[in-house]
PDB file of C-alpha atoms in Angstrom:
ATOM      1  CA  MET A   1      88.982  82.424 125.710  1.00 77.00           C
ATOM      2  CA  VAL A   2      92.486  83.896 125.163  1.00 86.00           C
ATOM      3  CA  THR A   3      92.727  86.867 122.777  1.00 96.00           C
ATOM      4  CA  LEU A   4      95.309  87.203 120.008  1.00 98.00           C
ATOM      5  CA  LYS A   5      95.672  90.651 118.434  1.00 98.00           C
ATOM      6  CA  ALA A   6      96.694  90.502 114.772  1.00 98.00           C
ATOM      7  CA  ASP A   7      97.778  93.291 112.439  1.00 98.00           C
ATOM      8  CA  GLU A   8      95.167  94.459 109.957  1.00 98.00           C
ATOM      9  CA  PHE A   9      97.198  93.084 107.036  1.00 97.00           C
ATOM     10  CA  GLU A  10      97.845  89.618 108.203  1.00 98.00           C
ATOM     11  CA  PRO A  11      96.532  86.792 105.882  1.00 97.00           C
ATOM     12  CA  ASP A  12      92.924  85.711 106.327  1.00 97.00           C
ATOM     13  CA  ASN A  13      93.810  81.987 106.204  1.00 97.00           C
ATOM     14  CA  ILE A  14      96.008  82.283 109.291  1.00 98.00           C
ATOM     15  CA  LEU A  15      93.433  84.274 111.170  1.00 98.00           C
ATOM     16  CA  THR A  16      90.612  81.883 110.184  1.00 98.00           C
ATOM     17  CA  LEU A  17      92.592  78.923 111.591  1.00 97.00           C
ATOM     18  CA  CYS A  18      93.553  80.812 114.810  1.00 98.00           C
ATOM     19  CA  ARG A  19      89.898  81.759 115.370  1.00 97.00           C
ATOM     20  CA  GLN A  20      89.104  78.050 115.835  1.00 97.00           C
ATOM     21  CA  SER A  21      90.911  78.164 119.169  1.00 96.00           C
ATOM     22  CA  LEU A  22      91.400  81.824 120.067  1.00 97.00           C
ATOM     23  CA  ASN A  23      89.521  85.097 120.122  1.00 97.00           C
ATOM     24  CA  VAL A  24      91.250  87.029 117.264  1.00 98.00           C
ATOM     25  CA  VAL A  25      90.996  90.805 117.057  1.00 98.00           C
ATOM     26  CA  GLN A  26      92.460  92.662 114.016  1.00 98.00           C
ATOM     27  CA  THR A  27      93.930  96.041 114.725  1.00 98.00           C
ATOM     28  CA  GLN A  28      96.596  98.421 113.529  1.00 98.00           C
ATOM     29  CA  LEU A  29      99.545  96.871 115.411  1.00 98.00           C
ATOM     30  CA  ASN A  30     102.342  97.670 112.867  1.00 97.00           C
ATOM     31  CA  ARG A  31     101.278 101.370 112.778  1.00 97.00           C
ATOM     32  CA  HIS A  32     101.934 101.607 116.490  1.00 97.00           C
ATOM     33  CA  GLY A  33     105.318  99.910 116.423  1.00 97.00           C
ATOM     34  CA  TYR A  34     104.197  96.370 117.276  1.00 98.00           C
ATOM     35  CA  ALA A  35     104.963  93.180 115.479  1.00 98.00           C
ATOM     36  CA  ASP A  36     102.206  91.249 113.471  1.00 98.00           C
ATOM     37  CA  TYR A  37     100.765  89.452 116.517  1.00 98.00           C
ATOM     38  CA  LEU A  38     100.396  90.439 120.157  1.00 98.00           C
ATOM     39  CA  TRP A  39      99.015  88.590 123.218  1.00 98.00           C
ATOM     40  CA  THR A  40      99.141  88.468 126.967  1.00 96.00           C
ATOM     41  CA  GLY A  41     100.103  85.097 128.423  1.00 87.00           C
ATOM     42  CA  TYR A  42      98.546  83.450 131.478  1.00 82.00           C
ATOM     43  CA  ASN A  43     101.409  84.787 133.610  1.00 85.00           C
ATOM     44  CA  GLY A  44     100.575  88.357 132.530  1.00 90.00           C
ATOM     45  CA  ALA A  45     103.701  88.769 130.275  1.00 93.00           C
ATOM     46  CA  VAL A  46     103.002  90.412 126.953  1.00 96.00           C
ATOM     47  CA  GLU A  47     104.591  88.831 123.863  1.00 97.00           C
ATOM     48  CA  GLN A  48     104.607  89.633 120.243  1.00 98.00           C
ATOM     49  CA  ALA A  49     105.535  87.829 117.068  1.00 98.00           C
ATOM     50  CA  GLU A  50     106.659  89.066 113.654  1.00 98.00           C
ATOM     51  CA  ARG A  51     105.884  86.684 110.767  1.00 98.00           C
ATOM     52  CA  LYS A  52     108.202  86.673 107.790  1.00 97.00           C
ATOM     53  CA  GLN A  53     108.488  84.279 104.838  1.00 93.00           C
ATOM     54  CA  LEU A  54     111.982  83.076 104.189  1.00 90.00           C
ATOM     55  CA  GLY A  55     111.970  84.735 100.839  1.00 87.00           C
ATOM     56  CA  GLU A  56     111.612  88.070 102.505  1.00 92.00           C
ATOM     57  CA  VAL A  57     114.627  87.451 104.630  1.00 93.00           C
ATOM     58  CA  LEU A  58     116.816  86.145 101.796  1.00 89.00           C
ATOM     59  CA  SER A  59     115.890  88.964  99.459  1.00 90.00           C
ATOM     60  CA  ASP A  60     115.994  91.843 101.945  1.00 94.00           C
ATOM     61  CA  PRO A  61     117.698  90.862 105.249  1.00 95.00           C
ATOM     62  CA  ASN A  62     118.569  94.484 106.050  1.00 97.00           C
ATOM     63  CA  GLY A  63     114.905  95.529 105.707  1.00 97.00           C
ATOM     64  CA  VAL A  64     113.767  92.729 107.975  1.00 98.00           C
ATOM     65  CA  GLU A  65     116.434  93.641 110.524  1.00 97.00           C
ATOM     66  CA  TYR A  66     115.396  97.282 110.376  1.00 97.00           C
ATOM     67  CA  GLN A  67     111.783  96.350 111.097  1.00 98.00           C
ATOM     68  CA  ILE A  68     112.772  94.077 114.002  1.00 98.00           C
ATOM     69  CA  ARG A  69     115.023  96.759 115.467  1.00 97.00           C
ATOM     70  CA  GLU A  70     112.193  99.258 115.267  1.00 98.00           C
ATOM     71  CA  GLU A  71     109.827  96.872 117.066  1.00 98.00           C
ATOM     72  CA  LEU A  72     112.415  96.154 119.768  1.00 97.00           C
ATOM     73  CA  GLN A  73     113.082  99.892 120.334  1.00 97.00           C
ATOM     74  CA  ALA A  74     109.406 100.845 120.329  1.00 98.00           C
ATOM     75  CA  HIS A  75     108.417  98.236 122.901  1.00 97.00           C
ATOM     76  CA  PRO A  76     111.561  97.056 124.741  1.00 97.00           C
ATOM     77  CA  ASP A  77     109.488  95.562 127.605  1.00 96.00           C
ATOM     78  CA  ILE A  78     107.724  93.101 125.305  1.00 97.00           C
ATOM     79  CA  ASP A  79     109.338  89.783 124.281  1.00 96.00           C
ATOM     80  CA  LEU A  80     109.664  89.411 120.517  1.00 98.00           C
ATOM     81  CA  TRP A  81     109.400  86.224 118.395  1.00 98.00           C
ATOM     82  CA  LEU A  82     110.242  85.924 114.812  1.00 98.00           C
ATOM     83  CA  ILE A  83     108.260  83.257 112.965  1.00 98.00           C
ATOM     84  CA  LEU A  84     110.184  82.218 109.789  1.00 96.00           C
ATOM     85  CA  GLU A  85     107.717  80.606 107.436  1.00 93.00           C
ATOM     86  CA  GLY A  86     108.921  78.288 104.658  1.00 88.00           C
ATOM     87  CA  VAL A  87     111.415  75.568 103.776  1.00 84.00           C
ATOM     88  CA  VAL A  88     114.884  76.282 102.472  1.00 83.00           C
ATOM     89  CA  MET A  89     117.535  73.993 101.082  1.00 76.00           C
ATOM     90  CA  ALA A  90     121.078  74.551  99.891  1.00 73.00           C
ATOM     91  CA  VAL A  91     121.683  73.849  96.174  1.00 65.00           C
ATOM     92  CA  PRO A  92     123.924  70.766  95.772  1.00 61.00           C
ATOM     93  CA  ASP A  93     127.392  71.289  94.231  1.00 51.00           C
ATOM     94  CA  GLY A  94     127.618  70.850  90.476  1.00 44.00           C
ATOM     95  CA  LEU A  95     124.315  72.382  89.483  1.00 41.00           C
ATOM     96  CA  ASN A  96     124.823  74.481  86.359  1.00 39.00           C
ATOM     97  CA  VAL A  97     121.858  76.720  87.048  1.00 40.00           C
ATOM     98  CA  MET A  98     123.079  78.281  90.261  1.00 37.00           C
ATOM     99  CA  LYS A  99     126.324  79.142  91.909  1.00 38.00           C
ATOM    100  CA  GLN A 100     127.481  76.923  94.726  1.00 39.00           C
ATOM    101  CA  GLY A 101     126.082  77.884  98.116  1.00 48.00           C
ATOM    102  CA  SER A 102     122.797  79.346  96.846  1.00 54.00           C
ATOM    103  CA  CYS A 103     119.436  78.558  98.530  1.00 61.00           C
ATOM    104  CA  MET A 104     116.207  77.247  97.111  1.00 62.00           C
ATOM    105  CA  ILE A 105     112.877  78.096  98.666  1.00 62.00           C
ATOM    106  CA  TYR A 106     110.230  75.392  98.536  1.00 59.00           C
ATOM    107  CA  LYS A 107     106.435  75.655  99.141  1.00 62.00           C
ATOM    108  CA  ARG A 108     103.951  72.907  99.812  1.00 64.00           C
ATOM    109  CA  GLY A 109     102.221  71.502  96.781  1.00 61.00           C
ATOM    110  CA  ILE A 110      99.261  69.062  96.623  1.00 55.00           C
ATOM    111  CA  GLU A 111      98.938  66.663  93.771  1.00 53.00           C
ATOM    112  CA  PRO A 112      95.506  65.439  92.527  1.00 50.00           C
ATOM    113  CA  LYS A 113      95.807  62.383  94.823  1.00 52.00           C
ATOM    114  CA  ARG A 114      96.103  64.876  97.696  1.00 50.00           C
ATOM    115  CA  GLU A 115      99.719  63.930  98.429  1.00 53.00           C
ATOM    116  CA  GLN A 116     101.785  66.697  99.856  1.00 54.00           C
ATOM    117  CA  HIS A 117     105.215  67.420  98.452  1.00 52.00           C
ATOM    118  CA  LEU A 118     107.705  70.309  98.142  1.00 54.00           C
ATOM    119  CA  VAL A 119     107.599  72.380  94.945  1.00 55.00           C
ATOM    120  CA  LEU A 120     110.595  74.595  93.997  1.00 56.00           C
ATOM    121  CA  GLN A 121     109.438  78.203  94.372  1.00 65.00           C
ATOM    122  CA  ARG A 122     112.510  80.370  93.954  1.00 71.00           C
ATOM    123  CA  PHE A 123     116.323  80.459  93.959  1.00 72.00           C
ATOM    124  CA  TYR A 124     118.323  82.972  96.066  1.00 75.00           C
ATOM    125  CA  LYS A 125     122.023  83.735  95.814  1.00 75.00           C
ATOM    126  CA  ARG A 126     122.571  83.612  99.516  1.00 80.00           C
ATOM    127  CA  SER A 127     124.070  80.708 101.361  1.00 80.00           C
ATOM    128  CA  LEU A 128     122.295  78.645 103.963  1.00 83.00           C
ATOM    129  CA  GLU A 129     125.201  79.582 106.292  1.00 86.00           C
ATOM    130  CA  PHE A 130     124.217  83.251 105.751  1.00 89.00           C
ATOM    131  CA  LEU A 131     120.655  82.496 106.845  1.00 91.00           C
ATOM    132  CA  GLU A 132     121.737  80.436 109.854  1.00 93.00           C
ATOM    133  CA  GLY A 133     124.200  83.112 110.868  1.00 94.00           C
ATOM    134  CA  TRP A 134     121.538  85.834 110.542  1.00 96.00           C
ATOM    135  CA  VAL A 135     119.103  83.783 112.781  1.00 96.00           C
ATOM    136  CA  THR A 136     121.878  83.204 115.336  1.00 97.00           C
ATOM    137  CA  GLY A 137     122.491  86.938 115.494  1.00 97.00           C
ATOM    138  CA  LEU A 138     118.849  87.629 116.184  1.00 97.00           C
ATOM    139  CA  GLU A 139     118.790  85.080 118.896  1.00 97.00           C
ATOM    140  CA  ARG A 140     121.901  86.627 120.529  1.00 97.00           C
ATOM    141  CA  VAL A 141     120.012  89.962 120.930  1.00 96.00           C
ATOM    142  CA  GLY A 142     117.047  88.241 122.472  1.00 97.00           C
ATOM    143  CA  VAL A 143     114.687  87.622 119.539  1.00 98.00           C
ATOM    144  CA  ARG A 144     113.273  84.081 119.785  1.00 98.00           C
ATOM    145  CA  VAL A 145     112.989  82.426 116.389  1.00 98.00           C
ATOM    146  CA  LYS A 146     110.401  79.767 115.511  1.00 98.00           C
ATOM    147  CA  HIS A 147     110.490  78.007 112.142  1.00 95.00           C
ATOM    148  CA  THR A 148     107.202  76.928 110.467  1.00 93.00           C
ATOM    149  CA  TYR A 149     106.492  75.034 107.276  1.00 89.00           C
ATOM    150  CA  ASP A 150     103.681  77.160 105.793  1.00 90.00           C
ATOM    151  CA  SER A 151     100.774  79.417 106.787  1.00 93.00           C
ATOM    152  CA  GLU A 152      98.858  76.556 108.283  1.00 94.00           C
ATOM    153  CA  SER A 153     101.760  75.526 110.620  1.00 95.00           C
ATOM    154  CA  THR A 154     102.210  79.227 111.421  1.00 97.00           C
ATOM    155  CA  ALA A 155      98.680  79.363 112.660  1.00 98.00           C
ATOM    156  CA  ARG A 156      99.118  76.201 114.701  1.00 97.00           C
ATOM    157  CA  ALA A 157     102.400  77.681 116.178  1.00 98.00           C
ATOM    158  CA  LEU A 158     100.661  80.916 117.128  1.00 98.00           C
ATOM    159  CA  VAL A 159      97.854  79.138 118.881  1.00 97.00           C
ATOM    160  CA  THR A 160     100.338  76.994 120.821  1.00 97.00           C
ATOM    161  CA  MET A 161     102.459  80.066 121.707  1.00 96.00           C
ATOM    162  CA  VAL A 162      99.483  81.998 123.033  1.00 96.00           C
ATOM    163  CA  LYS A 163      97.934  79.098 124.932  1.00 93.00           C
ATOM    164  CA  SER A 164     101.214  77.785 126.470  1.00 88.00           C
TER     165      SER A 164
END
């Protein structure tokens, strides 16, 4: 079975789901300059993935960039992925609550009938264009970006990335 190393502070729900398909070992990755997840592929190449919720990027893009830069510099020989977790939408023109061009973050909600829907979680005064430009900049320096819906889809993406 393939092994996925996960940082000691990663959420239990993600690790529990990953353990259904992978051997998961928690260790102090971040303290040694690695991203949140680390694995060796079948071809012998080592890869790592940093997981960030969209709210973290929209509220502190400079802090996230600093962390990614530190990971790239600490281990330049290891490919880096950024998993962006969450759903973001631009606020339509004409809303009195927010300025034009702001973003809204949504999370998955489940009604009593077990129907899934999106629930407004938070407003950010950054444009969707800002976020897309920020992601494009990361991709230009070699950071591969994967978008996931929530922690469950992040776990599924990790399993697929490790096994592929």
